[in-house]
Coordinates of C-alpha atoms and ligand atoms in Angstrom, one line a residue:
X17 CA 0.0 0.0 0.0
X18 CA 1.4 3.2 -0.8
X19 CA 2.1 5.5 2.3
X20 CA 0.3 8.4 1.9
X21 CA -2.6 8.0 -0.8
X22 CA -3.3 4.7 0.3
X23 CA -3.5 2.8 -3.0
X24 CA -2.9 -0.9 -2.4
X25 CA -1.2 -2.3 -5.4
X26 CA 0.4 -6.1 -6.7
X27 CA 2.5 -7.2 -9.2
X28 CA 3.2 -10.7 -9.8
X29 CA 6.5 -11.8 -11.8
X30 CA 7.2 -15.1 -14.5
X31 CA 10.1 -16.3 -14.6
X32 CA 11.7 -18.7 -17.3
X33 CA 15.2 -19.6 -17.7
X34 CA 16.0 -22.2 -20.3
X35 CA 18.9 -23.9 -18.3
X36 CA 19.3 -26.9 -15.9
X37 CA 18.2 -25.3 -12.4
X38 CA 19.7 -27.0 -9.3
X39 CA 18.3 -24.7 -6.7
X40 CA 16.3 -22.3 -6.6
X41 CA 14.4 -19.3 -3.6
X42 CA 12.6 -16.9 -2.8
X43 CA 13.6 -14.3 -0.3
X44 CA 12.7 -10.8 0.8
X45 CA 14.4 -7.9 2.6
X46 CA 13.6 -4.2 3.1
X47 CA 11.6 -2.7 0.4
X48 CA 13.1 -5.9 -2.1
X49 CA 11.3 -9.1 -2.8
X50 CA 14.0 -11.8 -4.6
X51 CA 13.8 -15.0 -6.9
X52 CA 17.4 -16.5 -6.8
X53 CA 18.4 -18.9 -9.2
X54 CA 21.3 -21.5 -9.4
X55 CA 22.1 -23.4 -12.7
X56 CA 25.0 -24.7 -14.3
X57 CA 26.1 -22.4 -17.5
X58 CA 28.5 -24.2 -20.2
X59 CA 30.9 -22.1 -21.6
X60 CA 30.6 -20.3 -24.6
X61 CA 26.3 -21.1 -24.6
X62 CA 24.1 -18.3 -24.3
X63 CA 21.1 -19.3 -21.3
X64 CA 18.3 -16.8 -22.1
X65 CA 15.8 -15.8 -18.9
X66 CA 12.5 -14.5 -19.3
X67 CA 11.1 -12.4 -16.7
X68 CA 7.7 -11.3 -16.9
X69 CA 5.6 -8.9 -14.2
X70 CA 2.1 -7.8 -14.1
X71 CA 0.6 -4.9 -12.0
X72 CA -2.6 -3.9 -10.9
X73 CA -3.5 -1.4 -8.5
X74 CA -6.7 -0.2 -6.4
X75 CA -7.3 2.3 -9.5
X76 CA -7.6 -0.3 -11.7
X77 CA -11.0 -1.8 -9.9
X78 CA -14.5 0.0 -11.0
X79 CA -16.5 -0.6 -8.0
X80 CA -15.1 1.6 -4.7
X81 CA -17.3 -0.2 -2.5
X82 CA -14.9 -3.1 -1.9
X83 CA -13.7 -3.4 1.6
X84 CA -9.7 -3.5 2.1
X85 CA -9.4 -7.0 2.0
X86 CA -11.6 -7.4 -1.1
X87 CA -9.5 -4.9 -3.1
X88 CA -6.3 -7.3 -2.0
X89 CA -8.0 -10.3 -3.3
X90 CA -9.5 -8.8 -5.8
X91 CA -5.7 -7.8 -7.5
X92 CA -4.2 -10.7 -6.2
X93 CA -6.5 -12.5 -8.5
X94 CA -6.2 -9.9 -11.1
X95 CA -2.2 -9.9 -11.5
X96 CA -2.2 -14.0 -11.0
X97 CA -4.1 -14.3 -14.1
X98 CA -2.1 -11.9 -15.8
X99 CA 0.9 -13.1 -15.3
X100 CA 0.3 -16.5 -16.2
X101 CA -2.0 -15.7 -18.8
X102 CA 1.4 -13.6 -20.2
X103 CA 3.8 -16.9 -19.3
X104 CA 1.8 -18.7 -21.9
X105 CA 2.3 -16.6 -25.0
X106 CA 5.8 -16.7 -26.9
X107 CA 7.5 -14.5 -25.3
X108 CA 8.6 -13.8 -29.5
X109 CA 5.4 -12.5 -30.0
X110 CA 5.7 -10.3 -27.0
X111 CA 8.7 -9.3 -28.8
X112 CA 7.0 -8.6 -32.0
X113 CA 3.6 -6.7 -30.2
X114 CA 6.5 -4.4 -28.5
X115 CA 9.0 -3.9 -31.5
X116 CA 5.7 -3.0 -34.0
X117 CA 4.4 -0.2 -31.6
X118 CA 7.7 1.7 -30.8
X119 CA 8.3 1.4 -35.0
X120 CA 5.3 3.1 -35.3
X121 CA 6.1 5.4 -32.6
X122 CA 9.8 6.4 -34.4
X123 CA 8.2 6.6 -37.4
X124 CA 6.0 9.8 -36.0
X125 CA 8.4 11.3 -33.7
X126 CA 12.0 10.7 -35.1
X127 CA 14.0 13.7 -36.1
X128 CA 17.4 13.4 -38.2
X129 CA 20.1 15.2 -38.0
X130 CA 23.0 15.3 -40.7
X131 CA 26.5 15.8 -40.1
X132 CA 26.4 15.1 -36.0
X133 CA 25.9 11.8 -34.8
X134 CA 26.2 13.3 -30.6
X135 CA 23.3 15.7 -31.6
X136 CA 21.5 12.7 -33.4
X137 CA 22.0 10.8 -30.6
X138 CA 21.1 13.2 -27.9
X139 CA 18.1 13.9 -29.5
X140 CA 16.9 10.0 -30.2
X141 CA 17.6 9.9 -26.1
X142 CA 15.5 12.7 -25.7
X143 CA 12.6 11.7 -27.8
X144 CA 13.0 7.9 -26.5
X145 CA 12.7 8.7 -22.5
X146 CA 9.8 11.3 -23.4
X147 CA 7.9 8.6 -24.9
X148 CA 8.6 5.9 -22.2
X149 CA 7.2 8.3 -19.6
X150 CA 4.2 9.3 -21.0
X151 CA 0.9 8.7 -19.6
X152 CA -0.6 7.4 -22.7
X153 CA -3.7 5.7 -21.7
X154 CA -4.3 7.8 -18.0
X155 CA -5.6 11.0 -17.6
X156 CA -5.0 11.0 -14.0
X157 CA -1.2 11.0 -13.8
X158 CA 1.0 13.3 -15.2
X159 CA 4.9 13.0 -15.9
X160 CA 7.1 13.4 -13.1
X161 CA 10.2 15.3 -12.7
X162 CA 12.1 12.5 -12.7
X163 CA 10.1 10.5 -15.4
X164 CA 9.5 7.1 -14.3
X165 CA 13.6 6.6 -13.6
X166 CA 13.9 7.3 -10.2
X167 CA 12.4 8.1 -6.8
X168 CA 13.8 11.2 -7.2
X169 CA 11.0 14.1 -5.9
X170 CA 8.9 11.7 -5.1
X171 CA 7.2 11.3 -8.6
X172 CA 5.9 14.7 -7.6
X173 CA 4.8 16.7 -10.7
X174 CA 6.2 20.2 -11.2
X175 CA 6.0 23.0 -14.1
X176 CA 8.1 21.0 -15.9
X177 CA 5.4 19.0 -17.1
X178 CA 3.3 22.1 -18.8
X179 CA 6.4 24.4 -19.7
X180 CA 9.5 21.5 -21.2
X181 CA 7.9 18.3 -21.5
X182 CA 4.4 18.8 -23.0
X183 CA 5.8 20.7 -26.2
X184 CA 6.7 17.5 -27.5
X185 CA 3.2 16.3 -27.0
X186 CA 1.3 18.7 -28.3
X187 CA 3.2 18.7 -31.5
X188 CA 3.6 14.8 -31.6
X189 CA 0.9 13.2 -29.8
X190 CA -2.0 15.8 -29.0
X191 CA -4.2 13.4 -27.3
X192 CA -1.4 12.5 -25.2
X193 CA -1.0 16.1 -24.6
X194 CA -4.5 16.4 -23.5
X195 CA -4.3 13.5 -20.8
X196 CA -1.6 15.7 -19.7
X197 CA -3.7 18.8 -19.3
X198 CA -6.7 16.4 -18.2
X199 CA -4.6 15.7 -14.9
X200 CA -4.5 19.5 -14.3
X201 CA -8.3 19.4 -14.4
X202 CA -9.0 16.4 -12.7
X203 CA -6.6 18.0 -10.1
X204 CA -8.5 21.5 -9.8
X205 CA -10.3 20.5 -6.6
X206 CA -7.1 20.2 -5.0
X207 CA -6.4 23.7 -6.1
X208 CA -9.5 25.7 -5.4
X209 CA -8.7 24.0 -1.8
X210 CA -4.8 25.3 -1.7
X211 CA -6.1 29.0 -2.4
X212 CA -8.8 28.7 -0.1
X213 CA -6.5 27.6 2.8
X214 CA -4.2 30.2 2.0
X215 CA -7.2 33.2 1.5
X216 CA -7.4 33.8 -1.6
X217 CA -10.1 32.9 -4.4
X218 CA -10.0 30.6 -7.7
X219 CA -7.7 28.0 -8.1
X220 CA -4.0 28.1 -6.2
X221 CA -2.0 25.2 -7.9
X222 CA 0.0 22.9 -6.1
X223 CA 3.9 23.6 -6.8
X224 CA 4.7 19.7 -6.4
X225 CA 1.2 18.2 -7.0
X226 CA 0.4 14.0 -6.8
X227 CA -2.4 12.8 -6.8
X228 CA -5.1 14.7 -5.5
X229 CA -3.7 18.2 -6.4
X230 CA -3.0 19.4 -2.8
X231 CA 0.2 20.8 -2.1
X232 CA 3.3 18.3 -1.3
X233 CA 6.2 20.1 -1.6
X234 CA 8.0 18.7 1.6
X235 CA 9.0 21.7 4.0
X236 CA 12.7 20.9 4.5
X237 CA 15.3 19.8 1.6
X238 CA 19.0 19.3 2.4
X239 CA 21.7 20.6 4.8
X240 CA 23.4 24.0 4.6
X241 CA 27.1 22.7 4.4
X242 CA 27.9 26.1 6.1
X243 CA 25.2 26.2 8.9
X244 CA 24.9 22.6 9.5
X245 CA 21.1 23.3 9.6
X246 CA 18.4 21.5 7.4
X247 CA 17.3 23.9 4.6
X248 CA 13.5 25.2 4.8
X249 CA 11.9 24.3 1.3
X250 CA 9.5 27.4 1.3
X251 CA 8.3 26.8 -2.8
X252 CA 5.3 25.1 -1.8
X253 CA 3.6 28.3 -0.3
X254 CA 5.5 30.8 -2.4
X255 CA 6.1 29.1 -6.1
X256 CA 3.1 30.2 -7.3
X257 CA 3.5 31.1 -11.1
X258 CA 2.9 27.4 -11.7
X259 CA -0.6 28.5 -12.1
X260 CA 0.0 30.8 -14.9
X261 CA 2.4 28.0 -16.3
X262 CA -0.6 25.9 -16.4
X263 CA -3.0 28.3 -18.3
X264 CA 0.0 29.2 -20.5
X265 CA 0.4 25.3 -21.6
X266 CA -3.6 25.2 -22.1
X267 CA -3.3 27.6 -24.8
X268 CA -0.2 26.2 -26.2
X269 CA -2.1 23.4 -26.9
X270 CA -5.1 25.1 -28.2
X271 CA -2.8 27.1 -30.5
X272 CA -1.6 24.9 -31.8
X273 CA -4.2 22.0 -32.4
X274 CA -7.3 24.3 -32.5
X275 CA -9.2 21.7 -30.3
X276 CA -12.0 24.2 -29.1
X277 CA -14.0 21.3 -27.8
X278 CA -10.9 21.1 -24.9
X279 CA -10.9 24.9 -24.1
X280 CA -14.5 25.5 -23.6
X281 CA -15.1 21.8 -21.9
X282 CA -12.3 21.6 -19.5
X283 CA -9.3 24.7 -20.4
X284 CA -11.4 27.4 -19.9
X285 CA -12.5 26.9 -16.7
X286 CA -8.6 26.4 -15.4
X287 CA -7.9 29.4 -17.6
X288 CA -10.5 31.5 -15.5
X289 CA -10.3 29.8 -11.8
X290 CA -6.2 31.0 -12.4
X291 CA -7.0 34.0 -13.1
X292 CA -9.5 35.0 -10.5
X293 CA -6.4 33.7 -8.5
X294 CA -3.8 36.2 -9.6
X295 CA -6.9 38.7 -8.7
X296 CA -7.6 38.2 -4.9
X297 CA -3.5 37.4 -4.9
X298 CA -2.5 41.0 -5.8
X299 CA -2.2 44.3 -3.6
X300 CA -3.3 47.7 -4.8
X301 CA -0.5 49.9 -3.9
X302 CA -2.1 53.5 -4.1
X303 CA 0.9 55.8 -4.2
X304 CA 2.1 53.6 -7.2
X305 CA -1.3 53.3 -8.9
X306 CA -0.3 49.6 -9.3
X307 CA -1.0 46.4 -8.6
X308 CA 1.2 44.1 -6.9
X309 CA 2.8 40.8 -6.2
X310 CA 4.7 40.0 -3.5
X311 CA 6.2 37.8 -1.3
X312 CA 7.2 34.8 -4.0
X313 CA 9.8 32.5 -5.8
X314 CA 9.9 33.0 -9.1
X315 CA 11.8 30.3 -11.3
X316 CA 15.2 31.6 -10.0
X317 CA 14.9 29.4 -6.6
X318 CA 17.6 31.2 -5.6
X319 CA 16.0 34.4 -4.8
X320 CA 13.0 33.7 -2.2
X321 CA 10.3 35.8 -0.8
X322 CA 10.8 38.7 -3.5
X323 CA 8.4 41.2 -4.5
X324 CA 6.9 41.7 -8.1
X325 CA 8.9 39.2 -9.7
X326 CA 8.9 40.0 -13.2
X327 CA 8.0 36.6 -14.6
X328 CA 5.6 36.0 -12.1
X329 CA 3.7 39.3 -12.7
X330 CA 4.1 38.9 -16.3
X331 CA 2.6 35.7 -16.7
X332 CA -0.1 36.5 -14.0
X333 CA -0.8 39.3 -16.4
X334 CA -1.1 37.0 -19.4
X335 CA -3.6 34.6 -17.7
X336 CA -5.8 37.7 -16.6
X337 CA -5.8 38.9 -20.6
X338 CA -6.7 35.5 -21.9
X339 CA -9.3 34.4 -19.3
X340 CA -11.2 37.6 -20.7
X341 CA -10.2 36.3 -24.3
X342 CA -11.8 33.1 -23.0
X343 CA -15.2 34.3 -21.9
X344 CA -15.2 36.4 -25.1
X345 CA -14.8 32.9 -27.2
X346 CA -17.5 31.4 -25.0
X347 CA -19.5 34.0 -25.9
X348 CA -19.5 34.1 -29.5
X349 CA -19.7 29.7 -29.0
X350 CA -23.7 30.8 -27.2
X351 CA -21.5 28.9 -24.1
X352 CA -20.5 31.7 -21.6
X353 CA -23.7 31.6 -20.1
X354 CA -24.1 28.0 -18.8
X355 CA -20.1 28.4 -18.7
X356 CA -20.6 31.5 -15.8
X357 CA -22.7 30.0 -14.2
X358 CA -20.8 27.1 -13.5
X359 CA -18.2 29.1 -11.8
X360 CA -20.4 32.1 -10.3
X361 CA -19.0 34.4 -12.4
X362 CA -20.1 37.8 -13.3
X363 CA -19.0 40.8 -15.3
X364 CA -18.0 43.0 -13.1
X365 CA -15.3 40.2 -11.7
X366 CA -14.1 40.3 -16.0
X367 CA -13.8 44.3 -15.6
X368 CA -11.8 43.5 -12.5
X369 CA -9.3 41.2 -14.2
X370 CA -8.8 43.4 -16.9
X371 CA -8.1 46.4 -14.6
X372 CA -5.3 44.4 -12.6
X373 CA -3.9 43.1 -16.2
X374 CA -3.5 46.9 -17.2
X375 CA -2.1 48.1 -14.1
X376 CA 0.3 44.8 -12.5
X377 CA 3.4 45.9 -12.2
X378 CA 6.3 45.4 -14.2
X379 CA 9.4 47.3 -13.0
X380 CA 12.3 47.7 -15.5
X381 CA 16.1 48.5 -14.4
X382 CA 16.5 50.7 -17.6
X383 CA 14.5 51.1 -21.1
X384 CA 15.1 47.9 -22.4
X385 CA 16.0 45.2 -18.8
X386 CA 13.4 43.9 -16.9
X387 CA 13.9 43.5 -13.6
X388 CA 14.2 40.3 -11.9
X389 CA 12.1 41.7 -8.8
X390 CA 12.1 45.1 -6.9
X391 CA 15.8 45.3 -4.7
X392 CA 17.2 43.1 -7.0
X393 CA 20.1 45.2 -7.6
X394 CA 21.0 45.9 -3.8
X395 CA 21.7 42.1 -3.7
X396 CA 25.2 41.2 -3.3
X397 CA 27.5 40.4 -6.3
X398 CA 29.1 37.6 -6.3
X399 CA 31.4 36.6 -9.3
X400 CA 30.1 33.1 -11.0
X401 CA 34.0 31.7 -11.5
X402 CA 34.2 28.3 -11.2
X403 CA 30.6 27.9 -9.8
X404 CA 28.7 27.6 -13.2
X405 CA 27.0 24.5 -13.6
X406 CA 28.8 23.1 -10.0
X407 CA 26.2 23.1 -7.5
X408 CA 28.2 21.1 -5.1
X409 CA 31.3 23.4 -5.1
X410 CA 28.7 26.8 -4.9
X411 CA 27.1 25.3 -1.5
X412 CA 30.6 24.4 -0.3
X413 CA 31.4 27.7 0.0
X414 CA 28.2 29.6 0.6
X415 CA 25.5 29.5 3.0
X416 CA 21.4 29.5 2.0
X417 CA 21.2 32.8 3.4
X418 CA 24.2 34.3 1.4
X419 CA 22.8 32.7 -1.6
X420 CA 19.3 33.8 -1.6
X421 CA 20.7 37.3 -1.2
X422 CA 23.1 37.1 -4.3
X423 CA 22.8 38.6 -7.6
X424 CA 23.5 34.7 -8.9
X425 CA 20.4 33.2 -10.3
X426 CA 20.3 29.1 -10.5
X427 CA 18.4 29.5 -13.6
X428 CA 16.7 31.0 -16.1
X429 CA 13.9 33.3 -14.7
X430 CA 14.1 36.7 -16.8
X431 CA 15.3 34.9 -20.0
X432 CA 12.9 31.9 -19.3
X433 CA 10.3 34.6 -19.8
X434 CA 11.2 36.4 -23.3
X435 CA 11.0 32.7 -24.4
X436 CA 7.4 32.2 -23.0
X437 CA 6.1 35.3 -23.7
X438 CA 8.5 35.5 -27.0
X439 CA 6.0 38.2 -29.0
X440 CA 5.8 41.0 -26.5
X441 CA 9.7 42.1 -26.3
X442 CA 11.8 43.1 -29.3
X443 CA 14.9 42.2 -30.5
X444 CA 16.1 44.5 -28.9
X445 CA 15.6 44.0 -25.0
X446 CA 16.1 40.7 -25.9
X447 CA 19.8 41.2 -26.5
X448 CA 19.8 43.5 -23.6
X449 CA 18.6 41.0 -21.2
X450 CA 20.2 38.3 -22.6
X451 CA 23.3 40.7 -21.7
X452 CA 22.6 41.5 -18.4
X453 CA 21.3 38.1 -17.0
X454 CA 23.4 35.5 -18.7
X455 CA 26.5 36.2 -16.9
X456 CA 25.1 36.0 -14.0
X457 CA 23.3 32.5 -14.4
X458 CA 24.6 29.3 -12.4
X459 CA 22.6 27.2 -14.4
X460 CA 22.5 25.1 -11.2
X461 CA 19.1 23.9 -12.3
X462 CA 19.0 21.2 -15.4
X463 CA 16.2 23.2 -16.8
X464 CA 18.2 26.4 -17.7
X465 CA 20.6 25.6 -20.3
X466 CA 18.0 24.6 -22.9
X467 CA 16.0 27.4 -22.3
X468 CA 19.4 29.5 -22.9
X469 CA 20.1 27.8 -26.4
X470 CA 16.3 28.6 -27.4
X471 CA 16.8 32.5 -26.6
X472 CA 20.5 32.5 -27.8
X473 CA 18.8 31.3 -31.1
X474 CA 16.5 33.8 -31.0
X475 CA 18.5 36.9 -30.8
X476 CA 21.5 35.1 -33.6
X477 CA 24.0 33.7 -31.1
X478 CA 24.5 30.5 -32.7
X479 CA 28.0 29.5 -31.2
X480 CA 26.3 30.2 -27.7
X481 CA 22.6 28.0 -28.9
X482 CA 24.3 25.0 -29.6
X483 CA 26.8 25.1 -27.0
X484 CA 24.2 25.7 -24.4
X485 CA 22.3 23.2 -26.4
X486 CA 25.3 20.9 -26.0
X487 CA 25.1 21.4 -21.8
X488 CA 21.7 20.6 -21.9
X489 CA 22.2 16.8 -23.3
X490 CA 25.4 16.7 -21.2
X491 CA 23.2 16.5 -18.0
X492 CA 22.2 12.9 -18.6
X493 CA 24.2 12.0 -21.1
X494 CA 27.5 12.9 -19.2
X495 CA 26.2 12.9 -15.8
X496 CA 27.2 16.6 -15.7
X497 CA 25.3 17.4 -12.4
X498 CA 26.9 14.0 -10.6
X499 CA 22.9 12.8 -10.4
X500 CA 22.1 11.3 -13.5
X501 CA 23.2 7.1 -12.2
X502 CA 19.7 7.7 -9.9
X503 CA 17.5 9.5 -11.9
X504 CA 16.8 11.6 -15.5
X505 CA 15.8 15.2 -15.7
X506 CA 12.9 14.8 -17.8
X507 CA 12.5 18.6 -18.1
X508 CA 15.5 18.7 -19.7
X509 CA 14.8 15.9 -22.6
X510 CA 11.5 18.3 -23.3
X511 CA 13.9 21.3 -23.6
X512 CA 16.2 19.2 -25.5
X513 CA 13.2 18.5 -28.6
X514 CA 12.6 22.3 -28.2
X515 CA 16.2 23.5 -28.5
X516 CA 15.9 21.6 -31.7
X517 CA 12.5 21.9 -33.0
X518 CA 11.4 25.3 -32.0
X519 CA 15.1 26.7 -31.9
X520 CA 17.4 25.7 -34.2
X521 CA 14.6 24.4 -36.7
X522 CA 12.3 27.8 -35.7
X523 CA 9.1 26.3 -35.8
X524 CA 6.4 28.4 -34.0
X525 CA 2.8 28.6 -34.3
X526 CA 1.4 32.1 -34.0
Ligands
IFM608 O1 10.8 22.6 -11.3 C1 12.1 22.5 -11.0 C2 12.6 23.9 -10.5 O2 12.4 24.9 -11.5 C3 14.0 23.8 -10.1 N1 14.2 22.8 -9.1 C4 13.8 21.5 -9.5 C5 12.4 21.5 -10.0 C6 12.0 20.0 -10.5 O3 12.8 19.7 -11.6

């Protein structure tokens, strides 16, 4: 049973070996259950061992009335028949079943490069792990940070689902991409609860979200090597542009598949419940005439508890324009009605959003940077040296609390935004942003260097795309942040397809 939602699960393994077996047990141990095996090998033979494993879990049963020790039963039976039922087919068929689907899977997602067999192979890896982790026939999972490689987070679900991995399914495999987005809906409850713990209205999502949607970002993460005291884990209360992120990859998909069925059935209210989010979440400040945000993490997780973020009030922004865009859809569709309704809403709550759009605010350090969030430039400089992309060496010397109060960023935070919101800045502030942030980037996050090869693109640094490009397959591929033998960074692999597809070959849908 699993600890926390309580599923109770079985799995029930096959095994074949076509040798002489003199002994053979079964054995258990913590968190390990064992088959061992003696036989005699001859030299030079090859034995072959068949191994085959069914699973069921409480999910899997239609009628939630059984009693615990029904559901047990119930799986036990289930998994039995499986397995044996799996034991009796030639395993060469199996073969054949599996080899036919991935074909047909390659022949859809492949993508050939000439001239560079690393980049062909990088991107094969890429496009292999992000369709092994998919959630192909399961709308109520989503992809995990870690994919299905490792323990690593927990299996919790993070932005990196809606912002680097769903690309690739939205382009590839749309109705893949919707099961994706599904989760988000099927998980709303969980985040009209978060926001109402936490005062405000619509829907707060979870920064690490399972299975119900509520919040389970753990509170404490590892040690400061400076203080010798546990680090506090404070993105669960104040990541919060992971709701924007969401709305943001609803559209995406809409964009770019034109399913209107999906917005105005399940997007629009996510779109809207958001955005009456960023509404209760903002303060008026009068002398200012503005709106603002504070107290939040923006994607740079090394800079906590900041006012107005940029990205954060950006994207907060964009979900406030395009829930009105929404309701204006619905409208012309004859659905806004039944659709407002549903949610209690009212026009004076649209005037509401459109005021806070117009007046959020968005604080620049000159004509053309953005910045990060208000004091940014009081922080301390620190120069990056030997630090880039060396997490262990950075915490080494620093403590959490001289960290968070650098000018270092882990990762991309203002650049991750002229890629999201790529039509509202020019070339310009690109390059000037570009200029002023890059060198001050640690990239101590796996899902900044891809993000730095799509804006370097962007703005005509090639040599610096592909050689950010090239960091971003060296995180698995050459273990480059000491972590990959445990787990994958399945963010990553998504940014890896975009670096390609939307950077270097430019595709975008407008
Ligand atoms: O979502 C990311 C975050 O941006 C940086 N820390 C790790 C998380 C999971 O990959």
């Amino acid at each position: 049973k699993t600890k926390q939602s309580r599923h109770i699960f079985g799995e029930a393994a096959y095994h074949r070996l076509d040798g002489n077996i003199s002994r053979e047990s079964f054995f258990s141990g913590r968190r390990l259950i064992g088959y061992r095996v003696e036989f005699a090998g001859e030299a030079n033979k090859t034995l072959s061992f068949e191994k085959q494993v069914a699973i069921y879990t409480s999910r899997d049963l239609k009628n939630s009335e059984y009693s615990a020790l029904e559901i047990i039963e119930k799986i036990k039976a289930l998994t039995l028949e499986k397995s044996l039922f799996a034991a009796q087919q030639d395993f060469e068929n199996h073969l054949a079943e599996h080899t036919a689907v991935w074909a047909t899977l390659w022949k859809q997602a492949d993508v050939r490069i000439e001239g560079d067999d690393f980049s062909q192979l990088a991107i094969r890896f890429a496009i292999f792990h992000l369709l092994q982790m998919a959630p192909w026939h399961d709308y109520r999972v989503s992809i995990a940070a870690k994919g299905l490689s490792g323990e690593g987070y927990r299996g919790h679900v993070f932005w990196d689902t809606e912002i680097f991995i769903l690309p690739f399914f939205i382009y590839m495999f749309p109705e893949t991409a919707q099961n994706l987005l599904l989760y988000r809906y099927h998980t709303l409850p969980g985040a009209l609860k978060k926001a109402q713990e936490n005062g405000y209205e619509g829907a707060m999502y979870a920064w690490e979200s399972a299975d119900t949607g509520e919040e389970t970002t753990p509170k404490f993460g590892g040690l400061d090597l400076k203080t010798r005291k546990p680090i506090r884990i404070c993105c669960g209360e104040l990541e919060q542009h992971i709701s924007a992120d969401i709305s943001y990859a609803i559209w995406h998909y809409y964009q770019v598949t034109g399913d209107k069925e999906f917005l105005t059935d399940f997007g629009a209210e996510i779109i809207c419940q958001t955005a009456r989010f960023w509404k209760s979440r903002v303060d008026y400040n009068p002398e200012k005439d503005r709106f603002e945000i504070k107290k939040v993490i923006g994607p740079d997780e090394y800079s906590e508890s900041v006012d107005n973020n940029y990205f954060t009030n950006a994207l907060a922004q964009w979900n406030l324009h395009r829930a009105i865009e929404v309701c204006e859809f619905l409208r012309q569709k004859k659905k806004y009605h039944d659709f407002a309704a549903k949610i209690g809403l009212n026009d004076e709550e649209l005037e509401n959003w459109g005021e806070v759009a117009e007046k959020i605010s968005l604080p620049r350090v000159d004509d053309l940077v953005l910045l990060q969030f208000d004091g940014f430039l009081q922080q301390k400089e620190i120069a990056l040296s030997s630090y880039q992309h060396d997490p262990n060496a950075f915490f080494s010397n620093f403590s959490w609390e001289e960290i968070t109060s650098s000018q270092l960023l882990k990762q991309a935070d203002v650049i991750m935004l002229l890629y999201l919101l790529n039509d509202q800045f020019t070339l310009e502030e690109k390059v000037a942003n570009w200029d002023f942030y890059e060198p001050k980037t640690l990239h101590h996050s796996s899902l900044s260097p891809a993000i730095h090869s799509l804006v370097a693109t962007e703005i005509g640094r090639a040599k610096e795309a592909f050689s950010y490009f090239i960091a971003a397959t060296e995180i698995d591929l050459d273990n480059k942040l000491k972590n990959s033998d445990a787990v994958l960074h399945a963010a990553t692999l998504g940014g890896i397809w975009q670096a390609v597809v939307k950077g270097f070959c430019g595709v975008k849908v407008k």
